[in-house]
XYZ file of C-alpha atoms in Angstrom:
345
model
C -44.708 12.820 14.850
C -47.863 14.279 16.368
C -51.130 13.083 14.857
C -53.300 15.824 13.353
C -56.205 14.672 15.484
C -54.087 15.122 18.607
C -53.325 18.699 17.575
C -57.071 19.276 17.393
C -57.524 17.950 20.936
C -54.652 20.154 22.100
C -56.341 23.162 20.499
C -59.665 22.298 22.131
C -58.037 22.462 25.578
C -55.916 25.513 24.749
C -58.956 27.403 23.437
C -62.024 26.316 25.378
C -64.404 27.983 22.899
C -63.623 25.104 20.509
C -65.854 22.990 22.743
C -68.917 25.092 21.938
C -71.835 23.639 19.981
C -70.808 24.887 16.532
C -67.523 22.957 16.733
C -68.895 19.657 18.075
C -68.902 17.975 14.654
C -65.106 18.384 14.470
C -64.658 15.754 17.194
C -65.681 12.992 14.806
C -64.067 14.442 11.671
C -60.844 13.042 10.231
C -58.283 15.552 8.999
C -55.872 14.807 6.181
C -53.348 17.435 7.263
C -52.869 20.539 9.417
C -54.195 22.793 6.625
C -57.503 20.928 6.609
C -57.751 21.158 10.389
C -57.200 24.917 10.429
C -59.609 25.372 7.515
C -62.337 23.343 9.239
C -62.029 25.405 12.433
C -62.126 28.705 10.546
C -65.109 27.570 8.469
C -67.148 26.692 11.585
C -66.111 29.798 13.490
C -66.522 32.243 10.620
C -69.908 30.799 9.623
C -71.129 31.291 13.162
C -69.722 34.823 13.266
C -71.533 35.707 10.036
C -74.813 34.572 11.635
C -74.106 36.863 14.581
C -72.959 39.632 12.269
C -69.446 40.538 11.196
C -67.681 42.939 13.516
C -68.069 46.569 12.430
C -66.322 49.712 13.518
C -66.010 53.342 12.526
C -63.225 54.042 10.036
C -61.993 57.526 9.153
C -62.212 58.558 5.501
C -61.188 61.628 3.545
C -62.957 62.145 0.252
C -63.589 64.808 -2.358
C -67.352 64.790 -2.760
C -70.311 66.786 -3.975
C -72.496 65.357 -1.226
C -71.289 67.148 1.878
C -70.835 64.916 4.939
C -68.838 64.952 8.141
C -66.303 67.751 8.545
C -65.410 70.015 5.600
C -61.686 70.582 5.105
C -61.679 74.139 3.707
C -57.892 74.396 3.484
C -57.546 71.213 1.428
C -60.511 72.200 -0.717
C -58.932 75.580 -1.564
C -55.548 74.016 -2.348
C -57.162 71.464 -4.661
C -59.564 73.988 -6.259
C -62.500 71.667 -5.635
C -64.908 74.663 -5.640
C -64.613 74.838 -9.424
C -66.105 71.336 -9.597
C -68.776 72.122 -6.979
C -67.099 69.641 -4.650
C -65.428 69.784 -1.223
C -62.884 67.701 0.667
C -64.658 66.122 3.623
C -63.497 64.038 6.597
C -66.047 61.562 7.894
C -66.386 58.290 9.804
C -68.014 55.291 8.179
C -69.438 52.316 10.068
C -67.935 49.416 8.151
C -67.106 45.706 8.389
C -63.701 46.476 6.840
C -62.028 46.127 10.252
C -58.661 44.655 11.161
C -60.254 41.498 12.585
C -62.152 40.795 9.371
C -59.109 41.658 7.241
C -57.015 39.115 9.153
C -59.762 36.520 8.860
C -60.177 37.042 5.104
C -56.417 37.069 4.507
C -55.926 33.806 6.401
C -58.736 32.001 4.586
C -57.357 33.174 1.224
C -53.868 31.951 2.171
C -55.259 28.513 2.993
C -57.209 28.468 -0.269
C -54.296 29.518 -2.446
C -51.351 27.854 -0.745
C -52.712 25.151 1.558
C -53.475 21.529 0.820
C -57.162 21.816 1.610
C -59.660 19.136 0.569
C -62.233 20.060 -2.049
C -65.207 20.241 0.320
C -63.416 22.735 2.557
C -62.266 24.737 -0.466
C -65.886 25.129 -1.519
C -66.913 26.243 1.962
C -64.112 28.809 2.133
C -65.126 30.259 -1.239
C -68.740 30.561 -0.072
C -67.573 32.484 2.989
C -65.564 34.862 0.804
C -68.856 36.175 -0.611
C -69.602 37.759 2.771
C -66.247 39.567 2.788
C -66.737 41.535 -0.449
C -66.364 44.878 1.356
C -63.400 43.698 3.426
C -59.824 44.252 2.290
C -56.817 42.003 2.838
C -53.670 42.763 4.813
C -49.985 41.935 4.511
C -49.727 38.919 6.866
C -46.208 39.890 7.929
C -47.352 43.338 9.072
C -49.896 42.128 11.645
C -49.071 43.174 15.205
C -50.800 40.360 17.055
C -50.022 41.717 20.515
C -51.844 44.966 19.702
C -55.215 43.308 19.032
C -57.682 44.538 21.623
C -60.773 42.606 22.650
C -63.948 43.787 24.330
C -67.503 42.543 24.645
C -68.389 43.508 21.066
C -65.576 41.502 19.456
C -64.716 38.879 22.091
C -66.004 36.098 19.802
C -63.111 36.837 17.445
C -60.392 35.952 19.959
C -60.236 32.233 19.204
C -60.462 32.898 15.453
C -57.537 35.325 15.702
C -55.534 32.714 17.627
C -56.082 30.208 14.811
C -55.157 32.837 12.208
C -51.962 33.556 14.134
C -51.074 29.864 14.194
C -51.556 29.648 10.427
C -49.620 32.806 9.593
C -46.795 32.505 12.120
C -46.605 28.727 12.325
C -47.225 27.558 8.754
C -46.638 30.408 6.318
C -43.213 30.885 4.745
C -42.193 33.290 1.999
C -39.944 32.270 -0.887
C -37.068 34.273 -2.365
C -39.299 35.703 -5.101
C -41.855 36.931 -2.556
C -44.412 34.166 -3.018
C -45.890 32.167 -0.160
C -45.771 28.490 0.714
C -47.192 26.549 3.631
C -45.354 24.067 5.791
C -46.900 20.697 6.531
C -46.466 21.090 10.289
C -46.467 23.950 12.764
C -42.984 25.200 13.568
C -41.465 24.436 16.968
C -41.993 27.940 18.336
C -45.734 27.882 17.711
C -45.994 24.265 18.890
C -44.199 25.262 22.084
C -46.782 27.982 22.733
C -49.638 25.597 21.930
C -48.104 22.917 24.170
C -48.021 25.324 27.121
C -51.593 26.516 26.536
C -52.806 22.941 26.097
C -51.293 21.713 29.373
C -52.676 24.680 31.293
C -56.100 24.260 29.687
C -56.128 20.528 30.400
C -55.578 20.890 34.129
C -57.962 23.835 34.362
C -60.744 21.755 32.820
C -60.021 18.247 34.114
C -58.674 19.185 37.565
C -60.469 22.386 38.630
C -59.662 21.526 42.257
C -55.979 22.183 41.517
C -56.524 25.877 40.673
C -54.240 25.640 37.635
C -52.795 28.947 36.458
C -49.649 30.518 35.047
C -48.485 32.367 38.148
C -45.605 34.616 39.095
C -43.136 33.487 41.734
C -41.530 36.003 44.082
C -37.808 35.938 44.713
C -36.751 35.120 48.272
C -34.796 38.279 49.061
C -32.858 38.926 52.276
C -32.116 42.650 51.905
C -35.198 43.773 50.007
C -33.269 44.775 46.881
C -34.974 43.426 43.757
C -33.627 45.837 41.124
C -32.938 44.168 37.745
C -34.087 40.719 38.880
C -36.001 38.959 36.068
C -39.634 38.021 36.583
C -40.300 34.359 37.335
C -43.510 33.175 35.711
C -44.420 29.499 35.680
C -46.079 27.827 32.707
C -48.457 25.936 35.000
C -48.788 25.975 38.776
C -51.119 23.443 40.417
C -52.158 24.068 44.018
C -54.229 21.844 46.287
C -54.240 22.350 50.031
C -50.623 22.719 51.186
C -49.211 21.094 48.033
C -47.914 22.918 44.970
C -46.610 21.477 41.705
C -44.834 23.813 39.288
C -44.745 22.519 35.699
C -42.347 23.893 33.109
C -43.423 22.787 29.616
C -40.662 22.126 27.074
C -41.266 21.506 23.393
C -37.837 21.178 21.788
C -36.240 19.256 18.973
C -34.019 17.736 21.682
C -34.569 17.158 25.388
C -30.999 16.107 26.235
C -27.604 17.747 25.896
C -24.523 15.762 24.899
C -21.044 16.173 26.299
C -18.728 15.052 23.509
C -15.716 15.023 25.854
C -17.210 12.393 28.145
C -19.552 10.872 25.537
C -22.616 11.116 27.761
C -26.037 12.764 27.716
C -27.611 14.851 30.447
C -30.741 16.911 30.997
C -30.355 20.401 29.547
C -28.723 22.226 32.435
C -30.461 25.600 32.000
C -33.878 23.897 32.155
C -33.002 22.083 35.374
C -31.567 25.225 36.959
C -34.726 27.104 36.038
C -37.216 24.671 37.586
C -35.010 24.269 40.676
C -34.974 28.063 41.124
C -38.746 28.218 40.791
C -39.245 25.503 43.410
C -36.817 26.838 46.010
C -38.158 30.390 45.774
C -41.762 29.203 45.928
C -41.007 27.054 48.984
C -39.602 29.995 50.919
C -40.180 28.305 54.303
C -38.591 24.984 53.304
C -41.730 22.909 53.917
C -40.979 20.429 51.126
C -44.567 20.773 49.907
C -43.509 22.395 46.628
C -42.455 20.119 43.752
C -41.221 20.890 40.256
C -41.671 19.109 36.951
C -39.888 19.532 33.645
C -42.372 18.117 31.148
C -40.794 17.508 27.746
C -42.720 16.622 24.617
C -41.223 13.370 23.304
C -38.641 13.731 20.549
C -36.971 11.215 18.236
C -34.096 10.775 20.691
C -33.323 7.321 22.059
C -33.330 8.635 25.632
C -36.655 9.791 27.090
C -36.197 11.292 30.573
C -38.388 9.809 33.306
C -36.699 10.625 36.587
C -37.480 11.903 40.082
C -34.873 13.665 42.196
C -34.882 14.839 45.810
C -33.061 18.174 45.909
C -32.676 20.007 49.197
C -35.952 18.658 50.578
C -38.023 19.136 47.398
C -38.894 16.750 44.610
C -37.875 17.787 41.106
C -39.010 15.486 38.300
C -38.226 15.233 34.619
C -40.877 13.477 32.522
C -41.640 12.951 28.842
C -45.106 13.259 27.289
C -45.573 11.226 24.112
C -47.930 13.205 21.856
C -47.694 10.739 18.979
C -49.842 8.029 20.591
C -53.604 7.779 20.830
C -55.461 10.338 22.876
C -56.439 7.920 25.647
C -52.759 7.207 26.338
C -51.933 10.922 26.397
C -54.687 11.565 28.929
C -53.403 8.704 31.093
C -49.957 10.302 31.154
C -51.416 13.684 32.120
C -53.584 12.114 34.827
C -50.538 10.400 36.334
C -48.904 13.797 36.584
C -52.000 15.045 38.396
C -51.516 12.273 40.939
C -48.043 13.633 41.695
C -49.781 16.321 43.753
C -50.276 13.768 46.514
C -46.703 12.504 46.845
C -43.561 14.189 48.037
């Protein structure tokens, strides 16, 4: 089981803004559970955002009013006989903090307050923050289209906060049969998988800038030029240094091995091995042997923990296991050993 503190360190690499001054105190704080961790991050981030000023935007309104403003809707006014009341239907834009970003932020903090196991001190801080959101509405958490959120220079500071809100809503929140909400004690595997990928990429970007870590696309080696219907190949992490390349495929599963009941043996999940092998061979289009591949599993409760290196057609393909349940120093040592793989074929 992953320690809550380790999840915080993973988040700090996945989202580099967590290393800014306002979050520094979190490094020494102990968290009782995942709800407390998420609450603490939102409290620091939201407090800082309030000091900067909550994001505002123009929102369209239609209102029957005696104080004319914006554009008068004569047709609607006639249909509704507003003239008799000396009023008109008007369309106007209002500059307001009741934006989608603030609605998501308020909704998430309320969910943690009402359904999370949050310590008293953090509960008090969340309630204080609610006072600044009096003019902000809430939103159905299941209706949020996270991929449609657009960021620009005026709201860029919200990006990390929205990522944390997404983790809470998609990774912790569950609805019961009667429509009420509950919160899980741990992030679900899908959200942990995404965090695991972001964490590994962020770690090598920060600790090994010389390796130019990025999630890059790999071109198919095609003989006749026909690429119709071929799926895109995008690596989780690609490290490059000089002529050497290491492609890392991050795997966060409940199981890292597949079992053949007929022969009573366990093997690496075949589709994962085929995938990393395909990445390597297409990346090393000239057969130099300078491209290596790594399947990096997060450790599970299985008895077998893969730790193997294979030479396949002139390239090294490795399968390793990262134990996220230990102390952070040990985790860093494991990641640094992987970094050293860049220098060996």
